[in-house]
PDB file of C-alpha atoms and ligand atoms in Angstrom:
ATOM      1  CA  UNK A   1      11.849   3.946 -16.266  1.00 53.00           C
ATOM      2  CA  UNK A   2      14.300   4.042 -13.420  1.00 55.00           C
ATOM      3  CA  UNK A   3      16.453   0.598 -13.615  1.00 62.00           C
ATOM      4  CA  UNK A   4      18.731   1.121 -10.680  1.00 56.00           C
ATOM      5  CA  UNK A   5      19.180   4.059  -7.846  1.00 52.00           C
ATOM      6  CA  UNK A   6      22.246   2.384  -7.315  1.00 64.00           C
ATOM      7  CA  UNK A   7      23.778   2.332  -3.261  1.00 69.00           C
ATOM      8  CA  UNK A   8      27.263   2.167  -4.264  1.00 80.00           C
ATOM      9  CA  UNK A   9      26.485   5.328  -5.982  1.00 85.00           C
ATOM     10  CA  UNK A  10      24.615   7.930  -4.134  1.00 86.00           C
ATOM     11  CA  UNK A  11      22.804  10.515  -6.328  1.00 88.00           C
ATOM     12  CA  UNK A  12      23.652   8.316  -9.124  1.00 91.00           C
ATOM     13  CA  UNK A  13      20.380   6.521 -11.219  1.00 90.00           C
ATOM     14  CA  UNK A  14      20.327   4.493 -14.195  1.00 91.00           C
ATOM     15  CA  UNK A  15      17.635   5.540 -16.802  1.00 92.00           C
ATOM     16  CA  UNK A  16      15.942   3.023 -19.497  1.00 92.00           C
ATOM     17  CA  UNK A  17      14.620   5.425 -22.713  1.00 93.00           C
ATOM     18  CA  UNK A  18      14.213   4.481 -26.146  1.00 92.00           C
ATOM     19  CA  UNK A  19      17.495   5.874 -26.765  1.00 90.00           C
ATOM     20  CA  UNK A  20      19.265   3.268 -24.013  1.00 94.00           C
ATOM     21  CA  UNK A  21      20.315   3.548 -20.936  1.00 95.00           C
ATOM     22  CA  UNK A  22      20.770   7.239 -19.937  1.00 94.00           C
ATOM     23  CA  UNK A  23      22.654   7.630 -16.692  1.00 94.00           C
ATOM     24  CA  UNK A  24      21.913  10.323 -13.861  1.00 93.00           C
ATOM     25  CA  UNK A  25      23.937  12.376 -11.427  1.00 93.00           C
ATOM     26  CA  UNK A  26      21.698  14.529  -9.236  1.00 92.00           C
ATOM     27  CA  UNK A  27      24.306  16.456  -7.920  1.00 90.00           C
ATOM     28  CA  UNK A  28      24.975  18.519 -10.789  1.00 89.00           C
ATOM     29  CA  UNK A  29      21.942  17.599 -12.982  1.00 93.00           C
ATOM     30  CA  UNK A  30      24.141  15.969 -15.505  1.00 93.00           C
ATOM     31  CA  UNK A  31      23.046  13.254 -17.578  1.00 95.00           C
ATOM     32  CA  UNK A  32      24.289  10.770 -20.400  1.00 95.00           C
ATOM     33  CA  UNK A  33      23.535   8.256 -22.783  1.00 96.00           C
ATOM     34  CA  UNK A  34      25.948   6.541 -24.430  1.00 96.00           C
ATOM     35  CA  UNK A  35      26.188   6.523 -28.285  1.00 96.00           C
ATOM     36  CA  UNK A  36      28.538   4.434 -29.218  1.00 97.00           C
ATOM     37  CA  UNK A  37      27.572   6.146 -33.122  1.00 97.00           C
ATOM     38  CA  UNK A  38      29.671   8.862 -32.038  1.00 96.00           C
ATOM     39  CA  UNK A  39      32.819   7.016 -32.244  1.00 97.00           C
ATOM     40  CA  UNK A  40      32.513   7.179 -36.112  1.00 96.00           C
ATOM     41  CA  UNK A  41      34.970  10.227 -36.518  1.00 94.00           C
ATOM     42  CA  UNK A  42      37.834   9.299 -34.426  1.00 92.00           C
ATOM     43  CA  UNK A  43      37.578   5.907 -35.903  1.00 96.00           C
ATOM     44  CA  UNK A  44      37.826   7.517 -39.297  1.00 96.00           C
ATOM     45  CA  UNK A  45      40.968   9.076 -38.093  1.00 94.00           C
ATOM     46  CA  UNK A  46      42.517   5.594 -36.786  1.00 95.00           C
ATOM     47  CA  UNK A  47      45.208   5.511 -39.353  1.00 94.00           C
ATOM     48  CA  UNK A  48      46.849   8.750 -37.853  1.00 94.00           C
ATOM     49  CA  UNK A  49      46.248   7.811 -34.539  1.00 95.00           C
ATOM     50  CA  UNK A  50      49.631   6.947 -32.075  1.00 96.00           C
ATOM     51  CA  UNK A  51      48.223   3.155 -31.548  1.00 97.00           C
ATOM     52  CA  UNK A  52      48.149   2.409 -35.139  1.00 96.00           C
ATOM     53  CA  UNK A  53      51.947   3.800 -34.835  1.00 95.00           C
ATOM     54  CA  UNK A  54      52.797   1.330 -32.225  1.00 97.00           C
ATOM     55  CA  UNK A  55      51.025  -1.783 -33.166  1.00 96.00           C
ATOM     56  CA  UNK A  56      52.295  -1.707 -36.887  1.00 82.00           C
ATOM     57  CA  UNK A  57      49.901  -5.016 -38.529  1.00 87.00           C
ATOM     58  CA  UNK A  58      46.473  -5.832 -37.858  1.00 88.00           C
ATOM     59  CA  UNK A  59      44.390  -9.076 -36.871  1.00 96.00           C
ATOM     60  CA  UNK A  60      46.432  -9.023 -33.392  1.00 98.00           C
ATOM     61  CA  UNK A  61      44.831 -10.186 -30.202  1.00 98.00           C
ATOM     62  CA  UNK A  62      44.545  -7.500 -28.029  1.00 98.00           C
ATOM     63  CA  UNK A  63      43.019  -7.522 -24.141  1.00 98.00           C
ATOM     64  CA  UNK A  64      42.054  -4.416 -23.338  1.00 98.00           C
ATOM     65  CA  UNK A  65      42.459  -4.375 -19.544  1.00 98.00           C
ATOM     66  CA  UNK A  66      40.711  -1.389 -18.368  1.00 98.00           C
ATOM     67  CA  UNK A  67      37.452  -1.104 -20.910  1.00 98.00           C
ATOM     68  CA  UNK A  68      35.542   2.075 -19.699  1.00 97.00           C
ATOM     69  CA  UNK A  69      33.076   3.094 -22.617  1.00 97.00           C
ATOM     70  CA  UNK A  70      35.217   1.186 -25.495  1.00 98.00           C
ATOM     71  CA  UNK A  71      36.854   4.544 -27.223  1.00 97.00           C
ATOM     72  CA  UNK A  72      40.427   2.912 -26.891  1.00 98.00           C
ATOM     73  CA  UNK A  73      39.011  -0.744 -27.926  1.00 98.00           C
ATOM     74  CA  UNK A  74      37.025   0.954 -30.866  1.00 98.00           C
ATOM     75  CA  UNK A  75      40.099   2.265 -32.258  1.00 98.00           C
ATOM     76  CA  UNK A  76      41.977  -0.693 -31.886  1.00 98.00           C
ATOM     77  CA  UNK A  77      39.428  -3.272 -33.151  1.00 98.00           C
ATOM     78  CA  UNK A  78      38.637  -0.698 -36.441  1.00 97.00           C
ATOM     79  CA  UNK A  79      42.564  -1.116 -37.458  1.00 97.00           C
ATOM     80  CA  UNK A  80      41.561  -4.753 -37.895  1.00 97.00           C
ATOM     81  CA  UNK A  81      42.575  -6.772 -34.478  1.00 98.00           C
ATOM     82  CA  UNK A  82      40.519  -8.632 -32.284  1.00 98.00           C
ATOM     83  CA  UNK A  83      39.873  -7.261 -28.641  1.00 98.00           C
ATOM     84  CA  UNK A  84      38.788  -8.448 -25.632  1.00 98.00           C
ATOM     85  CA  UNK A  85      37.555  -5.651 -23.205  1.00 98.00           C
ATOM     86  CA  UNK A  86      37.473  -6.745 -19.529  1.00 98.00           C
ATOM     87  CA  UNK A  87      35.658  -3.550 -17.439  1.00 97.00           C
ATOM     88  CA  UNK A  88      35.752  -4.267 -13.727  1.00 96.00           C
ATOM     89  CA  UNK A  89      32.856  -1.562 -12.878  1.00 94.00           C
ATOM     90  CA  UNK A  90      29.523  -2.913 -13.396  1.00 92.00           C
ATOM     91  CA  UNK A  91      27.701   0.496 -13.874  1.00 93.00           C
ATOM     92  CA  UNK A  92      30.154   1.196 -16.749  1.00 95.00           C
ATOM     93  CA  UNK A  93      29.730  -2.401 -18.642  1.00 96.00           C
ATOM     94  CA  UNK A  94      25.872  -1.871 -18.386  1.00 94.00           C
ATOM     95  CA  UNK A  95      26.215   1.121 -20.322  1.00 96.00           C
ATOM     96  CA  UNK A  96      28.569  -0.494 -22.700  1.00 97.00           C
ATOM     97  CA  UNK A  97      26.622  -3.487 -23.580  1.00 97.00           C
ATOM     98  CA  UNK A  98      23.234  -1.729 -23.477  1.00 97.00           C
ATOM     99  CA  UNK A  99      24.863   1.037 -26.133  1.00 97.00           C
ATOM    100  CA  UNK A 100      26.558  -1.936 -28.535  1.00 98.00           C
ATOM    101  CA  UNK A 101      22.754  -3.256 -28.631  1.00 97.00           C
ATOM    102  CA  UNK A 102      21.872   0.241 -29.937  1.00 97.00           C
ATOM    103  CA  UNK A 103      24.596   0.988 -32.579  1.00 97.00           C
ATOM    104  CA  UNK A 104      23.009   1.966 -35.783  1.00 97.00           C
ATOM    105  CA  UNK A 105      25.964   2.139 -38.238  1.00 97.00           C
ATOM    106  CA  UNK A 106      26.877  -0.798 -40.055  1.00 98.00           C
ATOM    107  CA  UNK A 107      30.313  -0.387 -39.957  1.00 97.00           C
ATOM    108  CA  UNK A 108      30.540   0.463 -36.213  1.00 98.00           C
ATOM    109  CA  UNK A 109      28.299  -2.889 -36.159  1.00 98.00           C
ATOM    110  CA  UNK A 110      31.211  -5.008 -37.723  1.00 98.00           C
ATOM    111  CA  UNK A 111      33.470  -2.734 -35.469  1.00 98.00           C
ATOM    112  CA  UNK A 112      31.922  -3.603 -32.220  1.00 98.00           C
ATOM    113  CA  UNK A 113      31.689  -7.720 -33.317  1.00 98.00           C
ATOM    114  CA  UNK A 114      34.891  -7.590 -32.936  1.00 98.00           C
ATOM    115  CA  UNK A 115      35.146  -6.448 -29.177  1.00 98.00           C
ATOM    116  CA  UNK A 116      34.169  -8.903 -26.943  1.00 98.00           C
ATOM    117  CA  UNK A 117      33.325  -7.829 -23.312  1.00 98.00           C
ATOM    118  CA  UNK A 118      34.068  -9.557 -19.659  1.00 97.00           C
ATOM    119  CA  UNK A 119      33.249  -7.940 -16.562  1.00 97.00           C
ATOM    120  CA  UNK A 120      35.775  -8.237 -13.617  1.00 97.00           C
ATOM    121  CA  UNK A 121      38.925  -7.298 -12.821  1.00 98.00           C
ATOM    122  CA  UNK A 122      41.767  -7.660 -15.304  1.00 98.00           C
ATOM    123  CA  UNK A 123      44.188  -9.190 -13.392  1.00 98.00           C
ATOM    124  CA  UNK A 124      42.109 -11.921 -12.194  1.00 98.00           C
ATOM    125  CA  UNK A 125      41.469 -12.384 -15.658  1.00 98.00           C
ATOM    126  CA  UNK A 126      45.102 -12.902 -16.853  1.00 98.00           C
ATOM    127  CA  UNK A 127      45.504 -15.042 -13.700  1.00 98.00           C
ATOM    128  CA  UNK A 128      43.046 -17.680 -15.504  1.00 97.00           C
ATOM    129  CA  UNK A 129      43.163 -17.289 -18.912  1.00 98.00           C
ATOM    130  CA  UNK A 130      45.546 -19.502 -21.663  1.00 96.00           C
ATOM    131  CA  UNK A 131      44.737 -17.155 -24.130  1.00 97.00           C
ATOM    132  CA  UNK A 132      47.775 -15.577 -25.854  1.00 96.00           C
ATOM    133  CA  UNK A 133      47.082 -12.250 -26.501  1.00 98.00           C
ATOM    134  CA  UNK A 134      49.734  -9.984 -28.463  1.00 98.00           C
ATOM    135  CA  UNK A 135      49.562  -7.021 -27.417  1.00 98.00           C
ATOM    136  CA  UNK A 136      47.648  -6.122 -23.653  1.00 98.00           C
ATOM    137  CA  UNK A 137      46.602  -2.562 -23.182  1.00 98.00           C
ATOM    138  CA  UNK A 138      46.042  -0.181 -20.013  1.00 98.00           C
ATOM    139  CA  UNK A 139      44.953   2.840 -19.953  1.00 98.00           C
ATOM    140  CA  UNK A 140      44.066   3.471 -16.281  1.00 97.00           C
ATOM    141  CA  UNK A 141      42.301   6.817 -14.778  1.00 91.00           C
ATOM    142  CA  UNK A 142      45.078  10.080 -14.627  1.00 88.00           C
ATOM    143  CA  UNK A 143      45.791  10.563 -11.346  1.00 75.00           C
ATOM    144  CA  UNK A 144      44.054  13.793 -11.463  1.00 64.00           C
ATOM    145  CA  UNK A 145      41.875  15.880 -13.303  1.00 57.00           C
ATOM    146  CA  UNK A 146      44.409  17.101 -15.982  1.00 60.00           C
ATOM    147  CA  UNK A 147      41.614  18.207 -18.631  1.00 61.00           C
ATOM    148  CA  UNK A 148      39.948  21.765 -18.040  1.00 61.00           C
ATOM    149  CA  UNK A 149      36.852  20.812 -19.888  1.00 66.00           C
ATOM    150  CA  UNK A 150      36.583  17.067 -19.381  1.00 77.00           C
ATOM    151  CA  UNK A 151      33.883  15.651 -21.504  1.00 87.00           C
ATOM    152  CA  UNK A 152      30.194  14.424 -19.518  1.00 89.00           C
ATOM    153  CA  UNK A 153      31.808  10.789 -20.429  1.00 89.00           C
ATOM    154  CA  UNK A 154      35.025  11.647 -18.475  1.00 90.00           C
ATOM    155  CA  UNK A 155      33.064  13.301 -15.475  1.00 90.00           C
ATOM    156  CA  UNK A 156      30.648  10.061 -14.990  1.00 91.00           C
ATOM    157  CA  UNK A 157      33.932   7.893 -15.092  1.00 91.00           C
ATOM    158  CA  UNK A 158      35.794  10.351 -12.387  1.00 90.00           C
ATOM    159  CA  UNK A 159      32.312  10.089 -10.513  1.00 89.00           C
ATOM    160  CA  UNK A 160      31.481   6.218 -10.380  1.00 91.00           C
ATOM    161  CA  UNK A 161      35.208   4.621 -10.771  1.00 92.00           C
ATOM    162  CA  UNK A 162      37.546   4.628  -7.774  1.00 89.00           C
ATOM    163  CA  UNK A 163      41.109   4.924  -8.831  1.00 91.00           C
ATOM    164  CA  UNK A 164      43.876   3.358  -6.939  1.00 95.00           C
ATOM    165  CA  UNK A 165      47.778   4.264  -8.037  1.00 95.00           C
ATOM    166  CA  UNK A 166      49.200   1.424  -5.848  1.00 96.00           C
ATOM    167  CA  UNK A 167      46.799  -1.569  -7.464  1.00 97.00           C
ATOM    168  CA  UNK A 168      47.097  -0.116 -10.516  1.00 98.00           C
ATOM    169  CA  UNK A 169      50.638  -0.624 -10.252  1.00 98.00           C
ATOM    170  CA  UNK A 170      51.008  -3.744  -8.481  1.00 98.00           C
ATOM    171  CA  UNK A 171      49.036  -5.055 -11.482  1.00 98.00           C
ATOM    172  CA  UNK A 172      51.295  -3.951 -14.097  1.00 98.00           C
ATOM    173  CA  UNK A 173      54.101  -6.013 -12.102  1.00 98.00           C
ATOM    174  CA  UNK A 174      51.770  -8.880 -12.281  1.00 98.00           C
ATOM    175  CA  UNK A 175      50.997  -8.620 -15.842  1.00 98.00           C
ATOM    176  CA  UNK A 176      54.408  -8.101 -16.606  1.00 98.00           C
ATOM    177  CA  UNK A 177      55.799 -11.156 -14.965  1.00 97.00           C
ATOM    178  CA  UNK A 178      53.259 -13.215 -16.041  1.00 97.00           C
ATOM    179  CA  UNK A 179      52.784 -12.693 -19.811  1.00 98.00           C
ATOM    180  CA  UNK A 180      55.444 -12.398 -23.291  1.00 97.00           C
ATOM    181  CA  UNK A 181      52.983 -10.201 -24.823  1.00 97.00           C
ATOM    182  CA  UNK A 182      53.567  -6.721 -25.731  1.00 98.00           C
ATOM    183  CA  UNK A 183      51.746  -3.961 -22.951  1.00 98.00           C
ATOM    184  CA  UNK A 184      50.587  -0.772 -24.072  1.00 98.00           C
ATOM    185  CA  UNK A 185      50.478   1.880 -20.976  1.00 98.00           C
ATOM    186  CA  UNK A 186      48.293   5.232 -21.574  1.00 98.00           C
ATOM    187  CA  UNK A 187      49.376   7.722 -19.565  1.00 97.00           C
ATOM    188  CA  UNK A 188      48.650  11.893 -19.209  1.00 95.00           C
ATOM    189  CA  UNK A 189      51.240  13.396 -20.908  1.00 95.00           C
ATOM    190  CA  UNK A 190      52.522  15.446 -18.112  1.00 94.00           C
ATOM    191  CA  UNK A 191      52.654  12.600 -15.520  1.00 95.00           C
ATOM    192  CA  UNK A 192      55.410  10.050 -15.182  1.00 95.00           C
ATOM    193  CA  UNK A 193      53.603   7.341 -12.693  1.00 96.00           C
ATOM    194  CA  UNK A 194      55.774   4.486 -14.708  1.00 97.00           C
ATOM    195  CA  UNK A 195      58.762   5.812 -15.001  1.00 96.00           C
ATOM    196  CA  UNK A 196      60.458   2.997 -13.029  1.00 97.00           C
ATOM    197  CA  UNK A 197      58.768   0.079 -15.357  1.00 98.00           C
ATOM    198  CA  UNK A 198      61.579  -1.278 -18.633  1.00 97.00           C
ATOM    199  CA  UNK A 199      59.623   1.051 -20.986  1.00 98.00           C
ATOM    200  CA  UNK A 200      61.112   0.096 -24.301  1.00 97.00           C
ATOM    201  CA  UNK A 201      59.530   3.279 -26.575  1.00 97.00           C
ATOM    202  CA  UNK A 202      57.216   6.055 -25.432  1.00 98.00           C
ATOM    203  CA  UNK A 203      54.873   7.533 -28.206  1.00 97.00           C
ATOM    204  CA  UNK A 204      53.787  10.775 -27.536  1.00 96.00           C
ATOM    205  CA  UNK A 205      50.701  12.760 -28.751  1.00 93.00           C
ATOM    206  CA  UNK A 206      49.417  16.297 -27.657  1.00 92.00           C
ATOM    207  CA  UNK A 207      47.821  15.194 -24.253  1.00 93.00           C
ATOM    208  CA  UNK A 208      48.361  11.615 -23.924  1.00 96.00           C
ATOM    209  CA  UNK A 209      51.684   9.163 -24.429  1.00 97.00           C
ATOM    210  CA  UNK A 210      51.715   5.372 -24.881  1.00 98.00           C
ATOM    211  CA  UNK A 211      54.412   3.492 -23.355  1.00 98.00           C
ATOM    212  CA  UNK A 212      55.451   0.234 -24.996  1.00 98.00           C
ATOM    213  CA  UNK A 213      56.366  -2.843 -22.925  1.00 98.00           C
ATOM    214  CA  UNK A 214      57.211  -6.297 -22.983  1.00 97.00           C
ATOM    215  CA  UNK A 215      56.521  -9.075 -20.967  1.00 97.00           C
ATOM    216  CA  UNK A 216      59.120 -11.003 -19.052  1.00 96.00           C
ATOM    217  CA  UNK A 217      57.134 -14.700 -19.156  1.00 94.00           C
ATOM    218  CA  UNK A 218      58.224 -16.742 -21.657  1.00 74.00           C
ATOM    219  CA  UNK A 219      54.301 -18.358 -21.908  1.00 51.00           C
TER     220      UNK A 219
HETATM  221  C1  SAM B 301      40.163   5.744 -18.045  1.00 87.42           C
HETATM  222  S1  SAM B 301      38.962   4.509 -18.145  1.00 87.42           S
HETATM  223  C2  SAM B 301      39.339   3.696 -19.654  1.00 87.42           C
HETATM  224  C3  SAM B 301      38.813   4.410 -20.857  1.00 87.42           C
HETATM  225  C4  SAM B 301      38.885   3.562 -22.093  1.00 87.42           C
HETATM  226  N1  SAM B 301      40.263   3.310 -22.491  1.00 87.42           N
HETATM  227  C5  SAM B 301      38.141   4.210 -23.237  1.00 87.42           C
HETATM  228  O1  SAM B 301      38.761   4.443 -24.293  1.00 87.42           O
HETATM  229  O2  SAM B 301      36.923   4.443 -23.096  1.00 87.42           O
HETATM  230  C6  SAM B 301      39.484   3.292 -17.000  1.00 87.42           C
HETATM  231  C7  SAM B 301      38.486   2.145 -16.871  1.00 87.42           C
HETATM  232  O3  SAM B 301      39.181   1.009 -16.401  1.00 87.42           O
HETATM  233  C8  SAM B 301      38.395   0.341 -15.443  1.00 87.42           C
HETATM  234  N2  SAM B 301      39.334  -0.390 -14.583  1.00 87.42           N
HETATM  235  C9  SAM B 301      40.225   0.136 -13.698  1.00 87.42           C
HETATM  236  N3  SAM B 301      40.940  -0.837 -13.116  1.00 87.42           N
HETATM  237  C10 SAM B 301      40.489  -2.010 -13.646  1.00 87.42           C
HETATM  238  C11 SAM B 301      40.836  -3.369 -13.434  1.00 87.42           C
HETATM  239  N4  SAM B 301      41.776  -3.713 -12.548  1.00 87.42           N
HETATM  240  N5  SAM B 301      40.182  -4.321 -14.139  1.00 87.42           N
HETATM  241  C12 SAM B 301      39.202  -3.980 -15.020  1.00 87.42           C
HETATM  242  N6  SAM B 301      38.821  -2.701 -15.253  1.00 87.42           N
HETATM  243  C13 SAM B 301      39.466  -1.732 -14.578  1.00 87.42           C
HETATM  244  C14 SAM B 301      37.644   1.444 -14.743  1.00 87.42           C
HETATM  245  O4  SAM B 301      36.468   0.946 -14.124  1.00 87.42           O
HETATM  246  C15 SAM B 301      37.368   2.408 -15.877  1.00 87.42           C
HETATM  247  O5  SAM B 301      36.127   2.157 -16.476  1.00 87.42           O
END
């Protein structure tokens, strides 16, 4: 059943099967469900990966500012931390929530109870909320398309989210005056978009680096 032949997003349906939502791009007959299963192996590999490196204990609060389809936030709740997701793109968080309802594995279950989700855009939601979160996380789109064989997840994204440098970084100023927690800045590892922000370590992986922040609030 088609749910939505959405306006925003010519070409672009969302598909109700048994399986969840599967969404459509009829421009290059690509399709995708989301199976949030699938996250088992790199969340097997947490321990190794760099944000275990960088956040050192577990049963943090962490907001995960820029959600997409929970990869980043699965990794991060799995080490034992408690994350709230806020995904401004309402395509995206339909996906999201409908594949959570459709997680078989128990322990990607207790994983995903751990991620709560908020739809809107981050900054508006550090603008209202007294929550104290420890560390706050961003991993916004690469500027371009740095991977040769970007996964069907990473084409939909490039597809249906727009992408904005200047916002992006006028809300890292925002954040930054406005919170003490630590902020945790993905970035490609051949770009340098934040090199002018106090970055106080840089972790760097194969494709990817994580810049570590602090905020300059005392809150
Ligand atoms: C590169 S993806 C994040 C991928 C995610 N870390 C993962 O592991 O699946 C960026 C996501 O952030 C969302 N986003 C961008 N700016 C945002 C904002 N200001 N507030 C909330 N979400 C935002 C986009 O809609 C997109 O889904």
């Amino acid at each position: 059943m088609i749910l939505a032949a959405l306006s925003d997003y010519p070409g672009i349906s969302l598909i109700e099967t048994p399986n969840g939502y599967k969404i459509r791009d009829d421009s290059n007959n690509m399709e995708m469900t989301l199976s949030l299963d699938n996250y088992e192996r790199i969340i097997s590999e947490n321990k190794r990966h760099q944000l275990s490196r960088i956040l050192k204990s577990n049963r943090l609060q962490i907001l995960d500012c820029t959600g997409g389809f929970a990869r980043d936030a699965a990794i991060l709740a799995s080490l034992g931390n408690h994350i709230t997701l806020v995904e401004q793109n309402p395509l995206v968080m339909a996906l999201l929530i409908n594949a959570k309802k459709n997680i078989k594995s128990n322990n990607l279950k207790l994983i995903f109870n751990r991620i709560t989700t908020q739809l809107g855009n981050c900054i508006d939601f550090i603008r209202r909320t007294s929550k104290k979160f420890d560390y706050i996380y961003f991993d916004f789109m690469f500027n371009s398309n740095k991977s040769s064989l970007p996964s069907k997840k990473e084409q939909f994204l490039r597809k249906i989210v727009k992408n904005d440098i200047s916002k992006n970084l006028d809300i890292l100023r925002e954040t930054l005056q406005r919170v003490s927690s630590r902020i945790i800045i993905k970035e490609h590892i051949s770009s340098n978009d934040y090199k002018n922000f106090d970055i106080i370590n840089t972790y760097k992986g194969k494709t990817v680096k994580y810049h570590l922040l602090k905020g300059k609030n005392g809150r």
